[in-house]
Each structure stands twice: as structure tokens, then as C-alpha cells.
PDB file of C-alpha atoms in Angstrom:
ATOM      1  CA  MET A   1     149.220 -92.334 -25.495  1.00 48.00           C
ATOM      2  CA  ARG A   2     148.165 -89.353 -23.489  1.00 48.00           C
ATOM      3  CA  LEU A   3     150.761 -87.184 -21.771  1.00 46.00           C
ATOM      4  CA  MET A   4     149.846 -85.589 -18.476  1.00 51.00           C
ATOM      5  CA  ILE A   5     151.740 -82.873 -16.732  1.00 48.00           C
ATOM      6  CA  CYS A   6     151.185 -82.039 -13.150  1.00 49.00           C
ATOM      7  CA  ARG A   7     151.518 -78.583 -11.892  1.00 48.00           C
ATOM      8  CA  ARG A   8     154.737 -79.367  -9.972  1.00 45.00           C
ATOM      9  CA  GLY A   9     156.272 -80.837 -13.031  1.00 46.00           C
ATOM     10  CA  PHE A  10     155.145 -77.796 -15.160  1.00 42.00           C
ATOM     11  CA  VAL A  11     156.582 -75.247 -12.592  1.00 42.00           C
ATOM     12  CA  LEU A  12     159.936 -77.299 -12.321  1.00 42.00           C
ATOM     13  CA  GLY A  13     160.179 -77.547 -16.085  1.00 45.00           C
ATOM     14  CA  ALA A  14     159.588 -73.789 -16.425  1.00 45.00           C
ATOM     15  CA  CYS A  15     162.213 -73.029 -13.877  1.00 42.00           C
ATOM     16  CA  ALA A  16     164.849 -75.272 -15.442  1.00 43.00           C
ATOM     17  CA  ALA A  17     164.050 -73.621 -18.829  1.00 44.00           C
ATOM     18  CA  SER A  18     164.523 -70.168 -17.518  1.00 42.00           C
ATOM     19  CA  VAL A  19     167.774 -71.017 -15.807  1.00 39.00           C
ATOM     20  CA  THR A  20     169.146 -72.762 -18.898  1.00 40.00           C
ATOM     21  CA  ALA A  21     168.126 -69.789 -21.044  1.00 42.00           C
ATOM     22  CA  ALA A  22     170.080 -67.534 -18.743  1.00 41.00           C
ATOM     23  CA  LEU A  23     173.242 -69.515 -18.691  1.00 40.00           C
ATOM     24  CA  PRO A  24     174.924 -68.616 -22.189  1.00 42.00           C
ATOM     25  CA  ALA A  25     175.037 -64.906 -21.245  1.00 45.00           C
ATOM     26  CA  GLY A  26     176.180 -65.318 -17.633  1.00 44.00           C
ATOM     27  CA  ALA A  27     178.372 -68.471 -18.176  1.00 44.00           C
ATOM     28  CA  GLU A  28     180.114 -67.124 -21.267  1.00 54.00           C
ATOM     29  CA  ALA A  29     183.806 -67.444 -20.521  1.00 63.00           C
ATOM     30  CA  ARG A  30     186.268 -64.855 -21.510  1.00 67.00           C
ATOM     31  CA  PRO A  31     188.786 -65.995 -24.044  1.00 73.00           C
ATOM     32  CA  GLY A  32     191.962 -67.151 -22.449  1.00 93.00           C
ATOM     33  CA  LEU A  33     195.027 -64.661 -22.549  1.00 97.00           C
ATOM     34  CA  HIS A  34     198.325 -66.430 -22.907  1.00 97.00           C
ATOM     35  CA  VAL A  35     201.302 -64.130 -21.949  1.00 97.00           C
ATOM     36  CA  LEU A  36     205.037 -64.610 -22.629  1.00 95.00           C
ATOM     37  CA  LYS A  37     207.209 -62.782 -20.317  1.00 92.00           C
ATOM     38  CA  ASP A  38     210.563 -62.500 -18.763  1.00 87.00           C
ATOM     39  CA  PRO A  39     210.660 -64.446 -15.494  1.00 87.00           C
ATOM     40  CA  ASN A  40     212.438 -61.576 -13.824  1.00 86.00           C
ATOM     41  CA  CYS A  41     209.988 -58.713 -14.839  1.00 85.00           C
ATOM     42  CA  GLY A  42     207.988 -57.274 -12.006  1.00 86.00           C
ATOM     43  CA  CYS A  43     205.795 -55.055 -14.212  1.00 90.00           C
ATOM     44  CA  CYS A  44     204.840 -57.799 -16.488  1.00 90.00           C
ATOM     45  CA  SER A  45     203.512 -59.825 -13.387  1.00 92.00           C
ATOM     46  CA  ALA A  46     201.635 -56.600 -12.216  1.00 94.00           C
ATOM     47  CA  TRP A  47     199.988 -56.316 -15.621  1.00 96.00           C
ATOM     48  CA  VAL A  48     198.979 -59.892 -15.462  1.00 95.00           C
ATOM     49  CA  GLU A  49     197.491 -59.461 -11.949  1.00 95.00           C
ATOM     50  CA  ILE A  50     195.528 -56.426 -13.089  1.00 96.00           C
ATOM     51  CA  LEU A  51     194.077 -58.420 -16.050  1.00 96.00           C
ATOM     52  CA  GLN A  52     193.286 -61.348 -13.744  1.00 95.00           C
ATOM     53  CA  SER A  53     191.392 -58.859 -11.388  1.00 95.00           C
ATOM     54  CA  GLU A  54     189.487 -57.611 -14.334  1.00 95.00           C
ATOM     55  CA  GLY A  55     188.149 -61.066 -14.993  1.00 94.00           C
ATOM     56  CA  PHE A  56     190.539 -62.439 -17.818  1.00 96.00           C
ATOM     57  CA  ASP A  57     191.708 -66.000 -17.593  1.00 96.00           C
ATOM     58  CA  VAL A  58     195.418 -65.419 -17.941  1.00 97.00           C
ATOM     59  CA  THR A  59     198.203 -68.055 -18.306  1.00 96.00           C
ATOM     60  CA  VAL A  60     201.853 -67.165 -18.163  1.00 96.00           C
ATOM     61  CA  GLU A  61     204.796 -68.786 -19.938  1.00 95.00           C
ATOM     62  CA  GLU A  62     208.326 -67.570 -19.106  1.00 93.00           C
ATOM     63  CA  SER A  63     210.517 -66.748 -22.146  1.00 92.00           C
ATOM     64  CA  LEU A  64     213.949 -65.079 -22.362  1.00 83.00           C
ATOM     65  CA  GLY A  65     215.717 -62.682 -24.582  1.00 82.00           C
ATOM     66  CA  THR A  66     216.083 -63.838 -28.245  1.00 90.00           C
ATOM     67  CA  ALA A  67     213.336 -66.318 -27.954  1.00 92.00           C
ATOM     68  CA  LEU A  68     210.741 -63.804 -26.873  1.00 92.00           C
ATOM     69  CA  ALA A  69     211.912 -61.339 -29.425  1.00 92.00           C
ATOM     70  CA  GLN A  70     211.671 -64.010 -32.146  1.00 94.00           C
ATOM     71  CA  TYR A  71     208.069 -64.721 -30.986  1.00 95.00           C
ATOM     72  CA  LYS A  72     207.181 -60.954 -31.350  1.00 95.00           C
ATOM     73  CA  ARG A  73     208.615 -60.798 -34.853  1.00 95.00           C
ATOM     74  CA  ASP A  74     206.906 -64.234 -35.842  1.00 96.00           C
ATOM     75  CA  ASN A  75     203.627 -62.942 -34.733  1.00 97.00           C
ATOM     76  CA  GLY A  76     203.603 -59.510 -36.585  1.00 97.00           C
ATOM     77  CA  ILE A  77     204.775 -57.100 -33.765  1.00 97.00           C
ATOM     78  CA  PRO A  78     206.614 -54.368 -35.909  1.00 96.00           C
ATOM     79  CA  GLN A  79     210.131 -53.242 -34.811  1.00 93.00           C
ATOM     80  CA  GLY A  80     209.873 -50.240 -32.672  1.00 94.00           C
ATOM     81  CA  MET A  81     206.430 -51.208 -31.325  1.00 97.00           C
ATOM     82  CA  GLY A  82     207.554 -53.689 -28.730  1.00 94.00           C
ATOM     83  CA  SER A  83     207.413 -53.716 -25.059  1.00 94.00           C
ATOM     84  CA  CYS A  84     208.359 -56.163 -22.384  1.00 91.00           C
ATOM     85  CA  HIS A  85     205.648 -58.865 -22.634  1.00 95.00           C
ATOM     86  CA  THR A  86     203.647 -60.298 -25.317  1.00 96.00           C
ATOM     87  CA  GLY A  87     200.012 -61.876 -25.096  1.00 97.00           C
ATOM     88  CA  ARG A  88     197.687 -63.651 -27.367  1.00 98.00           C
ATOM     89  CA  ILE A  89     193.885 -63.554 -26.938  1.00 98.00           C
ATOM     90  CA  ALA A  90     191.085 -64.509 -29.348  1.00 97.00           C
ATOM     91  CA  GLY A  91     193.553 -64.551 -32.322  1.00 96.00           C
ATOM     92  CA  TYR A  92     195.056 -61.200 -31.494  1.00 98.00           C
ATOM     93  CA  MET A  93     198.505 -60.207 -30.195  1.00 98.00           C
ATOM     94  CA  ILE A  94     198.645 -57.919 -27.119  1.00 98.00           C
ATOM     95  CA  GLU A  95     202.051 -56.192 -26.806  1.00 98.00           C
ATOM     96  CA  GLY A  96     203.002 -54.380 -23.482  1.00 96.00           C
ATOM     97  CA  HIS A  97     200.879 -52.696 -21.073  1.00 97.00           C
ATOM     98  CA  VAL A  98     197.642 -52.422 -22.870  1.00 98.00           C
ATOM     99  CA  PRO A  99     194.525 -51.628 -20.545  1.00 97.00           C
ATOM    100  CA  ALA A 100     191.840 -54.189 -20.105  1.00 97.00           C
ATOM    101  CA  ALA A 101     189.109 -51.983 -21.564  1.00 97.00           C
ATOM    102  CA  ASP A 102     191.164 -51.748 -24.901  1.00 98.00           C
ATOM    103  CA  ILE A 103     191.434 -55.577 -25.041  1.00 98.00           C
ATOM    104  CA  ARG A 104     187.723 -55.937 -24.450  1.00 97.00           C
ATOM    105  CA  ARG A 105     186.996 -53.428 -27.301  1.00 98.00           C
ATOM    106  CA  LEU A 106     189.482 -55.221 -29.644  1.00 98.00           C
ATOM    107  CA  ILE A 107     187.653 -58.477 -29.073  1.00 97.00           C
ATOM    108  CA  GLU A 108     184.184 -56.897 -29.346  1.00 97.00           C
ATOM    109  CA  GLU A 109     184.960 -54.927 -32.601  1.00 97.00           C
ATOM    110  CA  ARG A 110     187.017 -57.664 -34.278  1.00 97.00           C
ATOM    111  CA  PRO A 111     189.065 -55.553 -36.617  1.00 97.00           C
ATOM    112  CA  ASP A 112     191.224 -57.235 -39.271  1.00 97.00           C
ATOM    113  CA  ALA A 113     194.435 -56.708 -37.466  1.00 98.00           C
ATOM    114  CA  VAL A 114     197.434 -58.339 -35.697  1.00 98.00           C
ATOM    115  CA  GLY A 115     196.469 -56.729 -32.417  1.00 98.00           C
ATOM    116  CA  LEU A 116     197.288 -53.939 -29.994  1.00 98.00           C
ATOM    117  CA  THR A 117     200.447 -52.417 -28.608  1.00 98.00           C
ATOM    118  CA  VAL A 118     201.637 -49.981 -25.953  1.00 98.00           C
ATOM    119  CA  PRO A 119     205.289 -49.483 -27.084  1.00 97.00           C
ATOM    120  CA  GLY A 120     207.879 -49.051 -24.317  1.00 93.00           C
ATOM    121  CA  MET A 121     206.688 -48.887 -20.746  1.00 94.00           C
ATOM    122  CA  PRO A 122     204.973 -45.613 -20.184  1.00 96.00           C
ATOM    123  CA  TYR A 123     204.548 -44.691 -16.506  1.00 96.00           C
ATOM    124  CA  GLY A 124     201.149 -45.035 -15.253  1.00 95.00           C
ATOM    125  CA  SER A 125     199.949 -47.502 -17.804  1.00 96.00           C
ATOM    126  CA  PRO A 126     198.560 -50.864 -16.193  1.00 95.00           C
ATOM    127  CA  GLY A 127     201.466 -52.309 -14.272  1.00 95.00           C
ATOM    128  CA  MET A 128     203.771 -49.448 -14.482  1.00 96.00           C
ATOM    129  CA  GLY A 129     202.972 -47.314 -11.446  1.00 93.00           C
ATOM    130  CA  PRO A 130     200.006 -45.251 -10.172  1.00 93.00           C
ATOM    131  CA  GLU A 131     197.578 -44.134 -12.658  1.00 91.00           C
ATOM    132  CA  ASP A 132     196.998 -40.790 -11.046  1.00 93.00           C
ATOM    133  CA  LYS A 133     200.595 -39.977 -11.977  1.00 94.00           C
ATOM    134  CA  ARG A 134     200.248 -41.406 -15.571  1.00 96.00           C
ATOM    135  CA  GLU A 135     202.198 -39.933 -18.453  1.00 97.00           C
ATOM    136  CA  ALA A 136     200.315 -39.574 -21.685  1.00 97.00           C
ATOM    137  CA  TYR A 137     200.404 -42.676 -23.967  1.00 98.00           C
ATOM    138  CA  ASP A 138     198.750 -44.217 -26.933  1.00 98.00           C
ATOM    139  CA  VAL A 139     197.526 -47.823 -27.581  1.00 98.00           C
ATOM    140  CA  PHE A 140     198.157 -48.652 -31.234  1.00 98.00           C
ATOM    141  CA  LEU A 141     196.321 -51.070 -33.506  1.00 98.00           C
ATOM    142  CA  ILE A 142     198.777 -53.032 -35.507  1.00 98.00           C
ATOM    143  CA  ARG A 143     197.446 -53.691 -39.136  1.00 97.00           C
ATOM    144  CA  ARG A 144     198.290 -56.898 -40.996  1.00 96.00           C
ATOM    145  CA  ASP A 145     200.685 -55.006 -43.319  1.00 96.00           C
ATOM    146  CA  GLY A 146     202.716 -53.813 -40.161  1.00 95.00           C
ATOM    147  CA  SER A 147     201.294 -50.265 -40.296  1.00 97.00           C
ATOM    148  CA  THR A 148     199.786 -48.803 -37.058  1.00 97.00           C
ATOM    149  CA  GLU A 149     197.171 -46.353 -36.023  1.00 98.00           C
ATOM    150  CA  VAL A 150     196.034 -44.924 -32.722  1.00 98.00           C
ATOM    151  CA  PHE A 151     193.405 -47.106 -31.177  1.00 98.00           C
ATOM    152  CA  SER A 152     192.875 -45.162 -27.996  1.00 98.00           C
ATOM    153  CA  SER A 153     194.776 -42.387 -26.108  1.00 98.00           C
ATOM    154  CA  TYR A 154     195.363 -41.739 -22.475  1.00 97.00           C
ATOM    155  CA  GLU A 155     196.039 -38.224 -21.219  1.00 97.00           C
ATOM    156  CA  ALA A 156     198.642 -37.441 -18.558  1.00 96.00           C
ATOM    157  CA  ALA A 157     197.130 -37.404 -15.085  1.00 92.00           C
TER     158      ALA A 157
END
């Protein structure tokens, strides 16, 4: 059996192949970020909105007091490194007002770690007031043994 391809079929096939080849890079979805937060916390909602505007697919689950604290402990957030909300993305924990750029870097580098934290609620961190009035703060990498190290630093504005 002899296969004949007309010019129109060849051109359409070539176009379809080029579009299909481009899809994985352009259509690659970001990992979903699932956030547990107090239902009454405005800064947590502001952080979620910032991450959504940065292209993250964020889902939110409301959690209160001891249940949220237990979730943090159960997932490796060391005492003294907590904040007001906790997220999970691509197998990592994200505690507090961690900037989107640091989350992207974490996912790209894939260190053997629990995740990232911005302890407390530093003014000017994402969701905590204007960045141009930011106080200095660090983003910490939480190691699996509970130790931490500075992942990135933000100077005061």
C-alpha cells in the first residue's frame, strides 16, 4: 500500500506537531499550594492573594488554634519558627509570609528539607504591609532534623 501525503496534509501535520511540541513548556501547571489559616486573619488572606497574582494555584482551608498548631508540629515546623499560616506545595511546607520567588526557588532546587519559614510576621513581608517600608527579615530553610539555615535575606527598605 502506497501512502500519499498532499501538501495541505503535510502543512497541517507540521503545524499540529509544532503546537504539540510547544505545549509541555507553556501548559506546565504550577504545583498546587494548599494553605491552612485562621478564618479571621487578614494578612493570611493578603498573602494568598499575592501568591495567586504570582500565578500559584492556591486552595485555602480554614483551621483554628490547636488544630493548626498540631498540623505545624506534625509536619516538621520547629517551635519558634512558626507564623500565622501554613502551606504545602510539591511536598514542602511553607510557613508564614514567604515570598513567591523563594517558593519558586525551593521547588526548582529541590533540597532535602521540610520547607521554608518566615517566623513571626515581619512588617513588609508579603501580605504584611508595604514593601517600601519593609523591616529586614530572613527566610529560613527547615532541614529534616529540625535545624534551620538562612535561605534568603531581605534588607530593610
